[in-house]
Coordinates of C-alpha atoms (C1' of nucleotides) in Angstrom, one line a residue:
Chain A
M1 CA 92.3 148.6 52.7
T2 CA 92.3 149.2 56.4
N3 CA 94.5 151.2 58.8
S4 CA 96.2 149.8 61.9
S5 CA 92.9 149.7 63.8
G6 CA 91.3 147.7 61.2
Q7 CA 89.0 150.5 60.4
K8 CA 88.4 151.6 56.9
K9 CA 90.2 154.6 55.7
F10 CA 87.2 156.7 54.7
A11 CA 85.7 155.8 58.1
T12 CA 88.7 157.0 59.9
I13 CA 88.5 160.4 58.2
K14 CA 84.7 160.5 59.0
D15 CA 85.4 160.0 62.5
Y16 CA 88.0 162.7 62.6
I17 CA 85.6 165.2 61.1
L18 CA 82.9 164.3 63.3
S19 CA 85.0 164.7 66.4
Q20 CA 86.0 168.1 65.1
V21 CA 82.5 169.1 64.5
E22 CA 81.0 167.6 67.7
T23 CA 83.6 169.4 69.8
A24 CA 83.0 172.6 68.0
A25 CA 86.6 172.8 67.0
W26 CA 85.1 173.4 63.7
P27 CA 82.3 175.8 64.3
E28 CA 79.0 176.1 62.5
H29 CA 79.3 177.3 58.9
S30 CA 83.1 177.3 59.1
R31 CA 85.0 176.0 56.1
I32 CA 86.7 172.7 56.6
P33 CA 89.8 171.4 55.0
S34 CA 89.4 170.6 51.3
E35 CA 89.4 167.1 49.7
N36 CA 93.1 167.5 48.8
E37 CA 94.1 168.7 52.2
L38 CA 92.4 165.9 53.8
A39 CA 94.0 163.5 51.4
T40 CA 97.4 164.7 52.2
Q41 CA 96.9 164.8 55.8
F42 CA 95.6 161.3 56.0
A43 CA 97.9 160.1 53.2
V44 CA 95.1 158.7 51.1
S45 CA 93.9 159.5 47.7
R46 CA 91.6 162.3 47.0
M47 CA 88.7 160.0 46.3
T48 CA 88.9 158.4 49.6
A49 CA 88.9 161.7 51.5
R50 CA 86.0 162.7 49.2
R51 CA 84.0 159.7 50.1
A52 CA 84.2 160.7 53.9
L53 CA 83.1 164.2 53.0
Q54 CA 80.3 162.9 50.8
E55 CA 78.8 160.6 53.3
L56 CA 78.9 163.2 56.0
T57 CA 77.1 165.6 53.6
E58 CA 74.4 162.9 53.0
Q59 CA 74.1 162.6 56.8
G60 CA 73.6 166.3 57.2
V61 CA 76.8 167.0 59.1
L62 CA 78.3 169.0 56.2
Y63 CA 77.3 170.9 53.2
R64 CA 79.4 171.5 50.2
T65 CA 79.4 173.9 47.3
Q66 CA 81.2 173.3 44.0
G67 CA 84.0 175.7 43.5
V68 CA 83.9 176.9 47.1
G69 CA 84.5 174.1 49.7
S70 CA 82.9 172.1 52.4
F71 CA 81.3 173.6 55.5
V72 CA 79.9 172.5 58.9
A73 CA 76.1 172.2 58.8
S74 CA 73.6 173.6 61.1
P75 CA 74.5 172.2 64.5
K76 CA 71.2 173.2 66.1
S77 CA 70.8 169.5 66.5
Q78 CA 74.3 169.0 67.9
S79 CA 73.5 170.1 71.5
S80 CA 70.7 167.8 71.6
L81 CA 72.8 165.1 70.0
L82 CA 75.1 165.4 72.9
E83 CA 72.2 165.0 75.2
I84 CA 71.1 161.7 73.5
R85 CA 74.7 160.5 73.8
N86 CA 74.8 161.2 77.5
I87 CA 71.6 159.2 77.9
A88 CA 73.0 156.2 76.1
D89 CA 75.9 156.4 78.5
E90 CA 73.4 156.5 81.3
I91 CA 71.7 153.4 80.1
Q92 CA 75.0 151.7 80.1
R93 CA 76.0 153.2 83.5
R94 CA 72.9 152.0 85.2
G95 CA 74.0 148.4 84.6
H96 CA 70.9 146.9 83.1
F97 CA 71.1 143.3 82.3
H98 CA 72.4 144.1 78.9
K99 CA 75.0 146.4 77.6
A100 CA 74.2 149.1 75.1
E101 CA 76.7 150.8 72.8
L102 CA 76.0 153.8 70.9
V103 CA 77.7 153.4 67.5
Q104 CA 76.3 156.3 65.6
L105 CA 74.5 159.5 66.3
T106 CA 74.0 162.0 63.7
S107 CA 71.4 164.3 62.2
L108 CA 70.3 163.3 58.7
P109 CA 67.8 164.2 56.1
C110 CA 64.6 162.4 56.8
P111 CA 64.0 159.2 54.7
A112 CA 60.6 159.1 53.1
I113 CA 59.1 156.5 55.4
V114 CA 60.2 158.3 58.5
A115 CA 58.9 161.6 57.1
T116 CA 55.6 160.0 56.7
A117 CA 55.6 158.3 60.1
L118 CA 56.6 161.5 61.9
G119 CA 54.7 163.9 59.9
L120 CA 57.8 165.8 58.8
S121 CA 58.5 167.3 55.5
R122 CA 60.8 165.2 53.4
N123 CA 64.5 165.8 53.9
A124 CA 63.8 167.7 56.9
P125 CA 66.6 167.2 59.6
V126 CA 65.9 164.3 61.9
F127 CA 68.0 162.7 64.7
F128 CA 69.4 159.3 64.0
S129 CA 70.8 157.0 66.5
L130 CA 72.2 153.6 66.2
I131 CA 72.5 151.5 69.3
V132 CA 73.8 147.9 69.6
H133 CA 72.5 145.9 72.4
Y134 CA 74.5 143.0 73.9
E135 CA 73.6 140.1 75.9
N136 CA 76.2 137.5 77.0
Q137 CA 78.9 139.5 75.3
Q138 CA 77.1 138.9 72.1
P139 CA 75.6 141.5 69.9
L140 CA 71.9 140.9 70.2
Q141 CA 69.9 143.8 68.7
L142 CA 70.6 146.8 66.6
E143 CA 68.3 149.7 67.3
A144 CA 67.9 152.5 64.7
R145 CA 66.0 155.4 66.0
Y146 CA 64.8 158.5 64.2
V147 CA 63.6 161.3 66.4
N148 CA 61.9 164.5 65.7
P149 CA 64.3 167.1 66.9
E150 CA 61.8 169.7 68.0
Q151 CA 60.2 167.2 70.5
V152 CA 63.3 165.8 71.9
P153 CA 62.7 167.1 75.5
D154 CA 59.3 165.4 75.8
Y155 CA 60.8 162.4 74.3
L156 CA 63.5 162.2 76.8
A157 CA 61.4 162.9 79.7
Q158 CA 58.7 160.3 78.9
D159 CA 60.1 157.6 77.0
F160 CA 63.7 157.2 76.3
V161 CA 65.6 157.5 79.5
L162 CA 64.9 154.6 81.6
Q163 CA 63.5 152.0 79.2
T164 CA 65.6 149.4 77.7
P165 CA 64.6 147.6 74.5
H166 CA 63.6 144.6 76.5
E167 CA 61.1 146.9 78.4
Y168 CA 59.8 148.0 75.2
L169 CA 58.7 144.4 74.5
S170 CA 57.2 143.8 77.8
A171 CA 55.9 146.9 79.2
V172 CA 52.3 147.7 78.7
A173 CA 52.1 151.4 79.5
P174 CA 53.6 152.7 76.2
L175 CA 51.1 150.9 74.3
T176 CA 48.6 153.7 74.8
D177 CA 50.7 156.1 72.9
A178 CA 52.8 153.9 70.6
E179 CA 52.4 151.5 67.8
H180 CA 54.4 148.3 67.7
I181 CA 55.0 146.2 64.7
V182 CA 57.2 143.1 64.8
E183 CA 58.0 141.7 61.4
A184 CA 60.4 139.2 60.0
V185 CA 62.9 140.5 57.7
L186 CA 66.4 139.8 56.3
P187 CA 69.0 142.0 57.7
D188 CA 70.1 145.1 56.1
E189 CA 73.7 146.0 55.8
L190 CA 73.8 147.9 59.1
T191 CA 72.3 145.1 60.9
R192 CA 74.6 142.5 59.3
Q193 CA 77.5 144.7 60.1
H194 CA 76.7 145.1 63.7
L195 CA 75.3 141.8 64.7
K196 CA 77.8 140.0 62.5
I197 CA 75.4 137.7 60.8
P198 CA 75.1 136.5 57.3
A199 CA 72.7 138.2 54.9
S200 CA 70.6 135.0 54.7
E201 CA 69.8 134.9 58.4
P202 CA 66.3 136.0 59.1
C203 CA 65.7 138.6 61.8
L204 CA 62.9 140.0 63.9
R205 CA 62.4 143.7 63.4
L206 CA 60.4 145.7 65.9
T207 CA 59.1 148.9 64.5
R208 CA 57.9 151.4 67.2
R209 CA 56.4 154.7 66.7
T210 CA 55.8 157.0 69.7
F211 CA 53.3 159.8 70.0
S212 CA 52.9 162.8 72.2
R213 CA 50.1 165.2 72.1
G214 CA 52.0 167.2 69.4
G215 CA 52.2 164.2 67.1
A216 CA 54.7 161.6 66.2
V217 CA 57.9 161.9 68.1
S218 CA 60.1 159.0 67.3
F219 CA 60.3 156.2 64.8
A220 CA 62.5 153.2 65.7
Y221 CA 63.7 149.9 64.2
L222 CA 64.9 147.3 66.6
T223 CA 66.4 144.4 64.8
S224 CA 67.4 141.1 66.4
A225 CA 69.3 138.2 65.0
G226 CA 66.9 135.4 64.6
S227 CA 69.3 132.6 65.8
R228 CA 70.2 134.4 68.9
Y229 CA 66.8 135.9 69.8
R230 CA 64.0 133.4 69.9
L231 CA 60.6 134.6 70.4
G232 CA 60.5 132.5 73.6
G233 CA 63.5 134.5 74.7
Q234 CA 61.6 137.7 74.5
L235 CA 58.7 136.3 76.4
T236 CA 60.7 135.3 79.5
I237 CA 61.7 138.9 80.1
Q238 CA 60.3 140.2 83.4
P239 CA 57.8 143.0 83.0
K240 CA 58.4 146.4 84.6
A241 CA 57.9 146.0 88.4
Chain B
M1 CA 81.1 163.9 31.1
T2 CA 77.6 163.8 29.7
N3 CA 76.0 161.7 27.0
S4 CA 74.2 163.1 24.0
S5 CA 71.2 164.3 25.9
G6 CA 73.3 166.3 28.2
Q7 CA 72.5 163.9 31.1
K8 CA 75.2 162.5 33.3
K9 CA 76.2 158.9 32.6
F10 CA 75.4 157.5 36.0
A11 CA 72.0 159.3 35.9
T12 CA 71.3 157.6 32.6
I13 CA 71.9 154.2 34.1
K14 CA 69.8 155.1 37.1
D15 CA 66.9 156.0 34.8
Y16 CA 67.2 152.7 32.9
I17 CA 67.2 150.7 36.1
L18 CA 64.4 152.7 37.5
S19 CA 62.3 152.1 34.3
Q20 CA 63.0 148.4 34.5
V21 CA 61.9 148.2 38.1
E22 CA 58.8 150.4 37.7
T23 CA 57.5 148.5 34.8
A24 CA 58.2 145.2 36.7
A25 CA 60.5 144.1 33.8
W26 CA 62.8 143.3 36.7
P27 CA 60.4 141.9 39.4
E28 CA 60.9 142.3 43.0
H29 CA 63.8 140.4 44.6
S30 CA 65.1 139.4 41.2
R31 CA 68.8 139.8 40.4
I32 CA 69.7 142.6 38.2
P33 CA 72.8 142.9 35.9
S34 CA 76.0 143.1 37.8
E35 CA 78.3 146.2 37.8
N36 CA 80.5 144.8 35.1
E37 CA 77.5 143.9 32.9
L38 CA 76.0 147.4 33.2
A39 CA 79.4 148.9 32.6
T40 CA 79.8 146.9 29.4
Q41 CA 76.2 147.6 28.3
F42 CA 76.4 151.3 28.7
A43 CA 80.1 151.6 27.8
V44 CA 81.1 153.2 30.9
S45 CA 83.6 152.2 33.6
R46 CA 82.5 149.9 36.4
M47 CA 82.8 152.8 38.9
T48 CA 80.2 154.7 37.0
A49 CA 77.7 151.8 36.8
R50 CA 78.5 151.2 40.5
R51 CA 77.5 154.8 41.3
A52 CA 74.0 154.3 39.8
L53 CA 73.5 151.1 41.6
Q54 CA 74.8 152.6 44.9
E55 CA 72.5 155.6 44.8
L56 CA 69.5 153.5 44.0
T57 CA 70.5 151.3 46.9
E58 CA 70.5 154.4 49.3
Q59 CA 67.1 155.3 47.9
G60 CA 65.7 152.0 48.8
V61 CA 65.1 150.8 45.2
L62 CA 67.7 148.0 45.3
Y63 CA 69.5 146.0 47.8
R64 CA 73.0 144.6 47.3
T65 CA 75.0 141.7 48.9
Q66 CA 78.6 141.4 48.6
G67 CA 79.6 138.4 46.7
V68 CA 76.1 137.8 45.4
G69 CA 74.7 140.6 43.4
S70 CA 72.2 143.5 43.2
F71 CA 68.4 142.9 43.6
V72 CA 65.2 144.7 43.3
A73 CA 63.8 145.8 46.7
S74 CA 60.3 145.6 47.6
P75 CA 58.9 149.1 47.6
K76 CA 56.0 148.1 49.7
S77 CA 58.5 147.3 52.5
Q78 CA 59.0 150.9 53.0
S79 CA 55.4 152.0 53.2
S80 CA 53.7 148.7 54.3
L81 CA 53.0 150.2 57.8
L82 CA 50.9 153.0 56.2
E83 CA 49.2 150.6 53.9
I84 CA 48.1 148.4 56.6
R85 CA 46.8 151.4 58.4
N86 CA 44.9 152.4 55.4
I87 CA 43.4 149.0 55.2
A88 CA 42.4 149.1 58.8
D89 CA 40.7 152.5 58.2
E90 CA 39.0 151.3 55.1
I91 CA 37.7 148.2 56.9
Q92 CA 36.2 150.2 59.6
R93 CA 34.7 152.7 57.2
R94 CA 33.0 150.0 55.2
G95 CA 31.5 148.5 58.4
H96 CA 32.3 144.9 58.0
F97 CA 31.0 143.0 61.1
H98 CA 32.2 139.3 60.9
K99 CA 33.9 137.3 63.5
A100 CA 36.9 136.6 61.3
E101 CA 37.3 137.8 57.8
L102 CA 40.0 136.7 55.5
V103 CA 40.9 139.1 53.0
Q104 CA 43.3 137.3 50.8
L105 CA 46.0 139.3 49.1
T106 CA 48.4 137.3 47.0
S107 CA 50.6 134.4 46.8
L108 CA 54.3 135.3 47.4
P109 CA 57.7 133.8 46.9
C110 CA 58.4 132.6 50.4
P111 CA 60.5 134.9 52.5
A112 CA 63.5 133.2 54.3
I113 CA 61.9 133.5 57.7
V114 CA 58.7 131.9 56.6
A115 CA 60.6 129.1 54.8
T116 CA 62.3 128.4 58.1
A117 CA 59.1 128.5 60.1
L118 CA 57.1 126.3 57.6
G119 CA 59.7 124.1 56.4
L120 CA 59.5 125.1 52.8
S121 CA 62.2 125.8 50.3
R122 CA 63.1 129.3 49.8
N123 CA 61.3 131.2 47.3
A124 CA 58.6 128.5 47.1
P125 CA 55.1 130.0 46.6
V126 CA 53.3 130.6 49.8
F127 CA 49.9 131.9 50.6
F128 CA 49.9 135.3 52.2
S129 CA 46.6 136.3 53.9
L130 CA 45.4 139.2 55.9
I131 CA 42.8 138.3 58.6
V132 CA 40.6 140.8 60.3
H133 CA 39.0 139.7 63.6
Y134 CA 36.1 141.3 65.1
E135 CA 34.4 141.2 68.5
N136 CA 31.2 143.0 69.7
Q137 CA 31.0 144.5 66.1
Q138 CA 34.3 146.3 66.6
P139 CA 37.4 145.5 64.6
L140 CA 39.6 143.8 67.0
Q141 CA 42.6 142.4 65.1
L142 CA 44.4 142.6 61.9
E143 CA 46.6 139.7 61.3
A144 CA 49.1 138.9 58.5
R145 CA 49.5 135.2 57.9
Y146 CA 51.6 133.0 55.8
V147 CA 50.1 129.7 54.9
N148 CA 51.7 126.6 53.3
P149 CA 49.5 126.2 50.1
E150 CA 49.4 122.5 50.6
Q151 CA 47.8 122.9 54.0
V152 CA 45.2 125.5 53.0
P153 CA 42.1 123.3 53.0
D154 CA 42.7 122.0 56.5
Y155 CA 43.6 125.3 57.6
L156 CA 40.3 126.8 56.3
A157 CA 38.3 124.0 57.5
Q158 CA 39.6 124.0 61.1
D159 CA 40.2 127.4 62.3
F160 CA 38.1 130.1 60.8
V161 CA 34.9 131.4 59.6
L162 CA 36.0 132.8 56.5
Q163 CA 35.0 135.2 53.6
T164 CA 37.2 136.0 50.8
P165 CA 36.2 139.3 49.0
H166 CA 38.9 139.6 46.4
E167 CA 37.1 142.5 44.8
Y168 CA 37.4 144.3 48.1
L169 CA 41.0 143.9 48.3
S170 CA 41.8 144.9 44.8
A171 CA 39.8 148.2 45.5
V172 CA 41.6 148.8 48.8
A173 CA 45.3 148.3 48.4
P174 CA 47.6 145.7 46.9
L175 CA 49.5 144.5 49.9
T176 CA 52.1 142.3 48.4
D177 CA 54.7 142.7 51.0
A178 CA 54.2 140.6 54.1
E179 CA 54.2 142.0 57.6
H180 CA 53.6 140.3 61.0
I181 CA 51.9 142.5 63.4
V182 CA 52.4 140.8 66.6
E183 CA 54.0 141.7 70.0
A184 CA 55.2 139.5 72.6
V185 CA 54.2 140.2 76.2
L186 CA 53.2 138.6 79.5
P187 CA 49.6 138.6 80.2
D188 CA 47.9 141.3 82.2
E189 CA 45.1 140.6 84.7
L190 CA 42.3 140.7 82.2
T191 CA 43.9 138.3 79.8
R192 CA 44.8 136.0 82.5
Q193 CA 41.2 135.8 83.7
H194 CA 39.6 135.3 80.4
L195 CA 42.1 132.9 78.9
K196 CA 42.7 131.1 82.2
I197 CA 46.5 131.0 81.9
P198 CA 49.2 131.5 84.4
A199 CA 51.0 134.8 84.6
S200 CA 54.2 133.2 83.3
E201 CA 52.7 132.0 80.1
P202 CA 53.9 134.1 77.2
C203 CA 51.2 135.8 75.1
L204 CA 51.0 137.3 71.7
R205 CA 49.4 140.7 71.7
L206 CA 48.5 142.7 68.6
T207 CA 47.9 146.2 68.9
R208 CA 46.3 148.5 66.3
R209 CA 45.6 152.2 66.7
T210 CA 44.1 154.3 64.0
F211 CA 44.7 158.1 63.9
S212 CA 43.4 161.0 62.3
R213 CA 44.8 164.4 62.3
G214 CA 42.8 165.2 65.5
G215 CA 44.2 162.2 67.4
A216 CA 43.4 158.6 68.1
V217 CA 40.4 157.3 66.4
S218 CA 40.3 153.6 67.1
F219 CA 42.3 151.2 69.2
A220 CA 42.3 147.5 68.6
Y221 CA 44.3 144.7 70.3
L222 CA 44.1 141.0 70.9
T223 CA 46.0 139.0 73.3
S224 CA 46.3 135.2 72.9
A225 CA 47.8 132.7 74.9
G226 CA 51.0 131.6 73.0
S227 CA 50.2 128.0 73.4
R228 CA 46.9 128.2 71.8
Y229 CA 47.8 130.7 69.2
R230 CA 48.7 129.0 65.9
L231 CA 50.4 132.1 64.5
G232 CA 52.9 131.9 67.3
G233 CA 54.0 128.7 66.1
Q234 CA 54.5 129.8 62.6
L235 CA 56.5 132.8 63.7
T236 CA 58.8 131.0 66.2
I237 CA 62.4 131.1 65.0
Q238 CA 64.4 128.0 65.7
P239 CA 68.1 128.6 66.7
K240 CA 70.5 127.6 64.0
A241 CA 72.3 124.9 66.1
Chain C
dC1 C1' 78.5 109.9 51.3
dT2 C1' 80.4 114.1 53.7
dT3 C1' 84.0 117.4 54.1
dC4 C1' 87.4 120.4 52.5
dT5 C1' 89.5 123.2 48.7
dA6 C1' 89.8 126.0 44.9
dA7 C1' 87.9 128.5 41.3
dG8 C1' 85.1 132.1 39.7
dC9 C1' 81.8 135.2 40.2
dT10 C1' 79.9 139.2 43.0
dT11 C1' 80.3 143.7 45.6
dG12 C1' 83.5 146.7 48.6
dT13 C1' 87.6 149.7 49.2
dA14 C1' 91.4 152.3 47.6
dT15 C1' 94.5 154.5 44.3
dA16 C1' 96.0 157.6 40.5
dT17 C1' 94.6 160.4 36.9
dA18 C1' 92.1 163.5 33.9
dC19 C1' 89.0 166.8 32.8
dA20 C1' 84.5 169.6 33.6
dA21 C1' 81.9 172.9 36.2
dC22 C1' 82.0 176.6 39.2
dA23 C1' 83.2 180.5 42.3
dA24 C1' 86.3 183.8 44.1
dA25 C1' 90.4 186.2 43.9
dA26 C1' 94.0 188.3 41.3
dT27 C1' 95.3 190.5 37.2
dT28 C1' 95.0 193.1 33.2
dC29 C1' 93.1 196.6 30.3
dA30 C1' 90.0 200.4 29.1
Chain D
dT1 C1' 88.6 203.8 39.0
dG2 C1' 86.0 200.2 37.1
dA3 C1' 85.0 196.5 34.1
dA4 C1' 86.6 192.5 31.8
dT5 C1' 89.7 188.7 31.8
dT6 C1' 92.8 185.3 33.7
dT7 C1' 94.4 182.6 37.3
dT8 C1' 93.8 179.7 41.2
dG9 C1' 91.5 176.5 43.9
dT10 C1' 87.5 174.0 44.9
dT11 C1' 84.0 170.3 44.2
dG12 C1' 81.9 167.2 40.4
dT13 C1' 82.2 163.5 37.0
dA14 C1' 84.5 159.7 34.8
dT15 C1' 88.0 156.3 33.7
dA16 C1' 91.3 152.4 34.5
dT17 C1' 93.3 149.6 37.7
dA18 C1' 94.1 146.6 41.7
dC19 C1' 93.2 144.1 45.5
dA20 C1' 90.0 142.7 49.5
dA21 C1' 85.9 140.5 51.1
dG22 C1' 82.1 137.6 50.6
dC23 C1' 79.1 134.0 48.4
dT24 C1' 78.3 130.0 45.3
dT25 C1' 79.5 126.3 42.9
dA26 C1' 82.4 122.5 41.2
dG27 C1' 85.6 119.3 42.2
dA28 C1' 88.9 116.8 45.0
dA29 C1' 89.9 114.3 49.0
dG30 C1' 88.7 111.5 52.8

DNA sequence: CTTCTAAGCTTGTATATACAACAAAATTCA
DNA sequence: TGAATTTTGTTGTATATACAAGCTTAGAAG
């Protein structure tokens, strides 16, 4: 079921398409290879190639028309997406006490709860980033973040750049313009996958909503494996000096 | 490709599942028929039944676990943040001024995290309560709490001045999905002075901000010394080892 | 009793095939 | 020329099959 790198086949094709789109090798609104062409190129069945195209369509990367083809969707977000990716690199480069890895960065139609939280219309494009945080070489937290694309500059300047998830928990300043909710949940599929925990292991999930004068800016989930992240562990983190 | 009504087959199955969920014929967190069972029941292939289940999972109606089955998701989990916010607004509007008011919601099957914390068996009935704390006639804290039913009398007698307006709750919102609203921080100066605790002692801080379209309307928070705060003990997650 | 193993279920991935629905291009026909 | 028709290629739906991956339970082994 997997290729030489252990990755699933449809995921390999997704990565390929994403790289073509992000590097603008396939420009906006350009027609991309058909299901059959991709299937031939990657030596998979059409249904496998189709799955890659379909998931990217659901994530807002592509749009497809029956009888016509598949096309690269509005990359208005893509320049900003690259910005966020650079910032994730910056977090890692600065050598905070934990390592962060950006595993997914896409623009996707707004889920209902995010639309409500951010005051966006349903299915409006929203930035979605997925970051795995490590401590002691072990995946510790999974951060899913939804960002209002139109407010990215403010968001970057005020909030995102220099703050680590630990600082989210300990710093007081953001409290004046943010809501925090910590809840105990069972891990969703993404969390299970990235933290490598069983479905039955309870997690702590931090939900954070950030506001600017213009309104809600971001909506983030930060999920931590319960067995690795005791509440006491959170409390020992030093506050921002 | 379509059935007698011209509807697509997977859509027919989706509608069926949705009707079962919406009428609570299949209650929350209950296991629903497997892919093969649905395929047999509707005389379709497993992949068609699978598509119905998959799309409903993506929509948050179901959740699925490999090797186990498909289950009815809790719709409240997607909107609980807003429901809690509405309750806070409603409490403030109605002008309740008690030191601590227990607004009991329901008894729930014990989530895994609570089972771990309280030492109950999984899915055993547990008391879920929502407690509002007031100070200086201002709403100060909104607290979600799980209680071991067998310990409720002691709990009531020892800790709180309580009122239980069931009718109020039924009028406001049925909050059947549990949320813990608590944040872990180190104490600030004010907290240290009033609680007489060292700076290194962890605290639980709850924050509550209420917004209208014009901006922030109210802000409520409560910081409690972790060692004195009963909820902290309940929420502490023990490592597996 | 505990621990390990195997069976039997579940969902997840992948293949090969077939036909339907649709749109654009090519062809035919007036 | 211009309109109607056919062809071609695309995505959409559906089936049947196979194996992988994961969880639970039953039973064997110690």
